[in-house]
């Protein structure tokens, strides 16, 4: 009886320049997200605007993190909101279904 060994393809090695470029892009995204969260805290941008037409840097952001940046939303209130809309606390903005997005927009518009 012969055993088959499955070979898992590995991702190709990245050059130092590729790694540095990826790190720079990741830092740019984090900086932009921090700026957007600050704008949410200051009331310069509404979370409903971000959910309707999210900028690229927000696509992979967790919905919970954005809601927590909204004034008057602490961890308990934010988690209750997501629970009512049946959205996982680990869900990203781009990962929202149309139903989840609509329910969140309806609840946040009140």
Coordinates of N, CA, C and O in Angstrom, one line a residue:
X1 N 0.8 -1.2 0.0 CA 0.0 0.0 0.0 C 0.9 1.2 0.0 O 1.7 1.4 0.9
X2 N 0.7 2.1 -1.0 CA 1.5 3.3 -1.0 C 0.8 4.5 -0.5 O -0.4 4.6 -0.6
X3 N 1.6 5.3 0.2 CA 1.0 6.5 0.8 C 1.2 7.7 -0.2 O 2.3 7.8 -0.7
X4 N 0.2 8.5 -0.4 CA 0.4 9.6 -1.2 C 0.8 10.8 -0.3 O 0.1 11.0 0.7
X5 N 1.7 11.5 -0.7 CA 2.1 12.7 0.0 C 1.7 13.9 -0.7 O 2.0 14.1 -1.9
X6 N 0.9 14.7 -0.1 CA 0.4 15.9 -0.8 C 1.4 17.0 -0.6 O 1.9 17.3 0.4
X7 N 1.7 17.7 -1.7 CA 2.6 18.8 -1.7 C 1.8 20.1 -1.8 O 1.1 20.3 -2.7
X8 N 2.0 20.8 -0.8 CA 1.3 22.1 -0.7 C 2.2 23.2 -1.3 O 3.4 23.4 -0.9
X9 N 1.7 23.9 -2.3 CA 2.6 24.9 -2.9 C 2.8 26.0 -1.9 O 1.9 26.5 -1.2
X10 N 4.0 26.5 -1.9 CA 4.3 27.6 -1.0 C 4.3 28.9 -1.7 O 4.5 28.9 -2.9
X11 N 4.0 29.9 -1.0 CA 4.0 31.2 -1.6 C 5.5 31.6 -1.9 O 6.4 31.2 -1.2
X12 N 5.7 32.3 -3.1 CA 7.0 32.6 -3.5 C 7.7 33.5 -2.5 O 7.0 34.3 -1.8
X13 N 9.0 33.4 -2.3 CA 9.7 34.3 -1.5 C 9.6 35.7 -2.0 O 9.6 35.9 -3.2
X14 N 9.6 36.7 -1.1 CA 9.5 38.1 -1.6 C 10.9 38.7 -1.4 O 11.6 38.4 -0.4
X15 N 11.2 39.6 -2.3 CA 12.5 40.3 -2.1 C 12.3 41.3 -1.0 O 11.2 41.7 -0.6
X16 N 13.4 41.8 -0.6 CA 13.4 42.8 0.5 C 12.6 44.0 0.0 O 11.9 44.6 0.8
X17 N 12.8 44.4 -1.3 CA 12.1 45.6 -1.8 C 10.6 45.3 -1.8 O 9.8 46.2 -1.4
X18 N 10.1 44.1 -2.1 CA 8.7 43.8 -2.1 C 8.2 43.8 -0.7 O 7.1 44.3 -0.5
X19 N 8.9 43.3 0.3 CA 8.5 43.3 1.7 C 8.4 44.8 2.2 O 7.4 45.1 2.8
X20 N 9.3 45.6 1.8 CA 9.3 47.0 2.3 C 8.1 47.8 1.6 O 7.5 48.6 2.3
X21 N 7.8 47.5 0.4 CA 6.7 48.1 -0.3 C 5.4 47.7 0.3 O 4.5 48.5 0.6
X22 N 5.3 46.4 0.7 CA 4.1 45.9 1.3 C 3.9 46.6 2.7 O 2.8 47.0 3.1
X23 N 5.0 46.7 3.4 CA 5.0 47.3 4.7 C 4.6 48.8 4.6 O 3.8 49.3 5.4
X24 N 5.1 49.5 3.6 CA 4.8 50.9 3.4 C 3.3 51.1 3.1 O 2.6 51.9 3.7
X25 N 2.7 50.2 2.2 CA 1.3 50.2 1.9 C 0.4 50.0 3.2 O -0.6 50.6 3.4
X26 N 0.8 49.0 4.0 CA 0.1 48.6 5.2 C 0.1 49.8 6.1 O -0.9 50.2 6.8
X27 N 1.3 50.5 6.3 CA 1.3 51.6 7.1 C 0.5 52.8 6.6 O -0.1 53.5 7.4
X28 N 0.4 53.0 5.3 CA -0.4 54.0 4.7 C -1.9 53.8 5.0 O -2.6 54.7 5.4
X29 N -2.3 52.5 4.9 CA -3.7 52.1 5.2 C -4.0 52.4 6.7 O -5.0 53.0 7.0
X30 N -3.1 52.0 7.6 CA -3.3 52.2 9.0 C -3.4 53.7 9.4 O -4.3 54.1 10.1
X31 N -2.5 54.5 8.7 CA -2.6 55.9 9.0 C -3.9 56.6 8.5 O -4.5 57.4 9.2
X32 N -4.3 56.1 7.3 CA -5.5 56.7 6.8 C -6.7 56.3 7.6 O -7.6 57.1 7.9
X33 N -6.7 55.0 8.1 CA -7.8 54.6 9.0 C -7.8 55.4 10.3 O -8.9 55.7 10.8
X34 N -6.7 55.6 10.8 CA -6.6 56.4 12.1 C -7.2 57.8 11.9 O -7.9 58.3 12.7
X35 N -6.8 58.4 10.7 CA -7.4 59.7 10.4 C -8.9 59.7 10.3 O -9.6 60.6 10.8
X36 N -9.4 58.7 9.6 CA -10.9 58.5 9.5 C -11.5 58.3 10.8 O -12.6 58.9 11.1
X37 N -10.9 57.5 11.7 CA -11.5 57.3 13.0 C -11.5 58.6 13.8 O -12.5 58.9 14.5
X38 N -10.5 59.4 13.7 CA -10.4 60.7 14.3 C -11.5 61.6 13.8 O -12.2 62.3 14.6
X39 N -11.8 61.6 12.5 CA -12.8 62.4 11.9 C -14.2 61.9 12.4 O -15.1 62.7 12.6
X40 N -14.4 60.6 12.6 CA -15.6 60.1 13.2 C -15.8 60.6 14.6 O -16.9 61.1 15.0
X41 N -14.7 60.6 15.4 CA -14.8 61.1 16.8 C -15.2 62.6 16.9 O -15.9 63.0 17.7
X42 N -14.6 63.3 15.9 CA -14.8 64.8 15.9 C -16.1 65.2 15.2 O -16.5 66.4 15.1
X43 N -16.8 64.2 14.6 CA -18.1 64.5 13.9 C -17.9 65.2 12.5 O -18.8 65.7 11.9
X44 N -16.6 65.1 12.0 CA -16.4 65.6 10.7 C -16.9 64.7 9.6 O -17.1 65.2 8.4
X45 N -17.0 63.5 9.8 CA -17.6 62.5 8.9 C -18.6 61.6 9.6 O -18.4 61.3 10.8
X46 N -19.6 61.2 8.9 CA -20.6 60.4 9.5 C -20.3 58.9 9.2 O -19.9 58.6 8.0
X47 N -20.6 58.0 10.1 CA -20.3 56.6 9.8 C -21.2 56.1 8.7 O -20.8 55.2 7.9
X48 N -22.4 56.7 8.6 CA -23.3 56.3 7.5 C -22.7 56.6 6.1 O -22.8 55.8 5.2
X49 N -22.0 57.7 6.0 CA -21.3 58.0 4.8 C -20.2 56.9 4.4 O -20.1 56.5 3.3
X50 N -19.5 56.5 5.5 CA -18.4 55.5 5.3 C -19.0 54.1 4.9 O -18.4 53.4 4.1
X51 N -20.2 53.8 5.4 CA -20.8 52.5 5.1 C -21.4 52.5 3.7 O -21.4 51.5 3.1
X52 N -22.0 53.6 3.3 CA -22.6 53.7 2.0 C -21.5 53.6 0.9 O -21.7 52.9 -0.1
X53 N -20.5 54.4 1.0 CA -19.4 54.5 0.0 C -18.0 54.5 0.7 O -17.4 55.5 0.9
X54 N -17.6 53.3 1.2 CA -16.3 53.2 1.9 C -15.1 53.5 1.1 O -15.0 53.0 0.0
X55 N -14.2 54.3 1.6 CA -12.9 54.5 0.9 C -12.1 53.2 0.9 O -12.4 52.3 1.8
X56 N -11.2 53.0 0.0 CA -10.5 51.7 -0.1 C -9.8 51.3 1.2 O -9.8 50.2 1.6
X57 N -9.3 52.3 2.0 CA -8.6 51.9 3.2 C -9.5 51.4 4.3 O -9.1 50.7 5.2
X58 N -10.8 51.6 4.1 CA -11.8 51.1 5.1 C -12.4 49.8 4.7 O -13.0 49.1 5.6
X59 N -12.1 49.3 3.5 CA -12.7 48.0 3.1 C -12.4 46.9 4.0 O -13.2 46.0 4.3
X60 N -11.2 46.8 4.5 CA -10.8 45.7 5.4 C -10.8 46.0 6.9 O -10.4 45.2 7.7
X61 N -11.4 47.2 7.2 CA -11.5 47.6 8.6 C -12.7 46.8 9.2 O -13.7 46.6 8.6
X62 N -12.6 46.5 10.5 CA -13.7 45.9 11.2 C -14.8 46.9 11.5 O -14.5 48.0 11.9
X63 N -16.0 46.5 11.3 CA -17.1 47.4 11.5 C -17.2 47.8 12.9 O -17.4 49.0 13.2
X64 N -16.9 46.9 13.8 CA -16.9 47.2 15.3 C -15.9 48.4 15.6 O -16.3 49.3 16.3
X65 N -14.7 48.3 15.0 CA -13.8 49.4 15.3 C -14.3 50.8 14.8 O -14.0 51.8 15.5
X66 N -15.0 50.8 13.7 CA -15.5 52.1 13.2 C -16.6 52.6 14.1 O -16.7 53.7 14.4
X67 N -17.5 51.7 14.5 CA -18.6 52.0 15.4 C -18.1 52.6 16.7 O -18.6 53.5 17.2
X68 N -17.0 51.9 17.2 CA -16.5 52.4 18.5 C -15.9 53.8 18.4 O -15.8 54.5 19.4
X69 N -15.5 54.2 17.2 CA -15.0 55.6 17.0 C -16.1 56.6 17.0 O -15.8 57.8 17.1
X70 N -17.4 56.2 16.9 CA -18.5 57.2 16.8 C -18.8 57.6 18.3 O -18.8 56.8 19.2
X71 N -19.0 58.9 18.5 CA -19.3 59.4 19.8 C -20.5 58.7 20.3 O -21.5 58.4 19.6
X72 N -20.5 58.5 21.6 CA -21.6 57.9 22.4 C -21.8 56.4 22.1 O -22.8 55.8 22.5
X73 N -20.8 55.8 21.4 CA -20.8 54.3 21.2 C -19.6 53.7 21.9 O -18.5 53.9 21.5
X74 N -19.9 53.0 23.0 CA -18.9 52.3 23.7 C -19.0 50.9 23.3 O -19.7 50.5 22.4
X75 N -18.2 50.0 23.9 CA -18.1 48.6 23.6 C -19.5 47.9 23.7 O -19.9 47.2 22.8
X76 N -20.2 48.2 24.8 CA -21.5 47.5 25.0 C -22.5 47.9 24.0 O -23.2 47.1 23.4
X77 N -22.6 49.2 23.8 CA -23.6 49.7 22.9 C -23.3 49.3 21.4 O -24.2 48.9 20.7
X78 N -22.0 49.3 21.1 CA -21.6 48.9 19.7 C -21.9 47.4 19.5 O -22.4 47.0 18.5
X79 N -21.6 46.6 20.5 CA -21.8 45.2 20.4 C -23.3 44.9 20.3 O -23.7 44.0 19.5
X80 N -24.2 45.6 21.0 CA -25.6 45.4 21.0 C -26.1 45.8 19.6 O -27.0 45.1 19.0
X81 N -25.6 46.8 19.0 CA -26.0 47.3 17.7 C -25.7 46.2 16.7 O -26.5 45.8 15.9
X82 N -24.4 45.7 16.7 CA -24.0 44.6 15.8 C -24.9 43.3 16.0 O -25.2 42.7 15.0
X83 N -25.2 43.0 17.2 CA -26.0 41.8 17.5 C -27.4 42.0 16.9 O -27.9 41.1 16.3
X84 N -28.0 43.2 17.1 CA -29.3 43.4 16.5 C -29.3 43.3 15.0 O -30.3 42.9 14.4
X85 N -28.2 43.7 14.4 CA -28.2 43.7 12.9 C -27.6 42.3 12.4 O -27.4 42.2 11.2
X86 N -27.3 41.4 13.4 CA -26.8 40.1 13.1 C -25.5 40.2 12.3 O -25.3 39.6 11.2
X87 N -24.6 41.0 12.8 CA -23.2 41.2 12.2 C -22.2 40.8 13.2 O -22.2 41.2 14.4
X88 N -21.3 39.9 12.8 CA -20.2 39.4 13.7 C -19.3 40.6 14.0 O -19.1 41.5 13.2
X89 N -18.8 40.5 15.2 CA -17.8 41.6 15.6 C -16.5 41.6 14.8 O -15.8 42.5 14.9
X90 N -16.3 40.5 14.1 CA -15.1 40.4 13.3 C -15.3 40.7 11.8 O -14.4 40.7 11.0
X91 N -16.6 41.1 11.5 CA -16.9 41.4 10.1 C -16.2 42.7 9.6 O -16.2 43.7 10.4
X92 N -15.7 42.6 8.4 CA -15.1 43.8 7.8 C -16.2 44.6 7.0 O -17.2 44.1 6.7
X93 N -15.9 45.9 6.7 CA -16.8 46.7 6.0 C -17.1 46.1 4.7 O -18.3 46.0 4.2
X94 N -16.1 45.6 3.9 CA -16.4 45.0 2.6 C -17.1 43.7 2.7 O -17.7 43.2 1.7
X95 N -17.0 43.0 3.9 CA -17.6 41.7 4.1 C -19.1 41.8 4.4 O -19.8 40.8 4.6
X96 N -19.7 43.0 4.6 CA -21.1 43.1 4.9 C -22.0 42.7 3.8 O -21.7 43.1 2.6
X97 N -23.0 42.0 4.1 CA -24.0 41.7 3.1 C -24.9 42.9 2.9 O -24.9 43.8 3.7
X98 N -25.6 43.0 1.8 CA -26.5 44.1 1.5 C -27.5 44.3 2.7 O -27.8 45.4 3.1
X99 N -28.0 43.2 3.2 CA -29.0 43.2 4.3 C -28.3 43.8 5.6 O -28.9 44.7 6.2
X100 N -27.1 43.3 5.9 CA -26.4 43.8 7.1 C -26.1 45.3 6.9 O -26.3 46.1 7.9
X101 N -25.7 45.7 5.8 CA -25.3 47.1 5.5 C -26.6 48.0 5.7 O -26.5 49.0 6.4
X102 N -27.7 47.5 5.1 CA -28.9 48.3 5.2 C -29.4 48.4 6.7 O -29.8 49.5 7.1
X103 N -29.4 47.3 7.4 CA -29.8 47.3 8.8 C -28.9 48.2 9.6 O -29.4 49.0 10.5
X104 N -27.6 48.2 9.4 CA -26.7 49.0 10.2 C -27.0 50.5 9.8 O -27.1 51.3 10.7
X105 N -27.2 50.8 8.6 CA -27.5 52.2 8.2 C -28.8 52.7 8.8 O -28.8 53.8 9.3
X106 N -29.8 51.8 8.8 CA -31.1 52.2 9.4 C -30.9 52.5 10.9 O -31.4 53.4 11.4
X107 N -30.2 51.6 11.6 CA -30.0 51.8 13.1 C -29.1 53.0 13.4 O -29.4 53.7 14.4
X108 N -28.1 53.2 12.6 CA -27.2 54.3 12.9 C -27.8 55.7 12.5 O -27.3 56.7 13.0
X109 N -28.8 55.7 11.6 CA -29.4 56.9 11.1 C -30.3 57.5 12.2 O -30.7 58.7 12.1
X110 N -30.8 56.7 13.1 CA -31.7 57.2 14.2 C -31.1 58.2 15.1 O -30.0 58.2 15.4

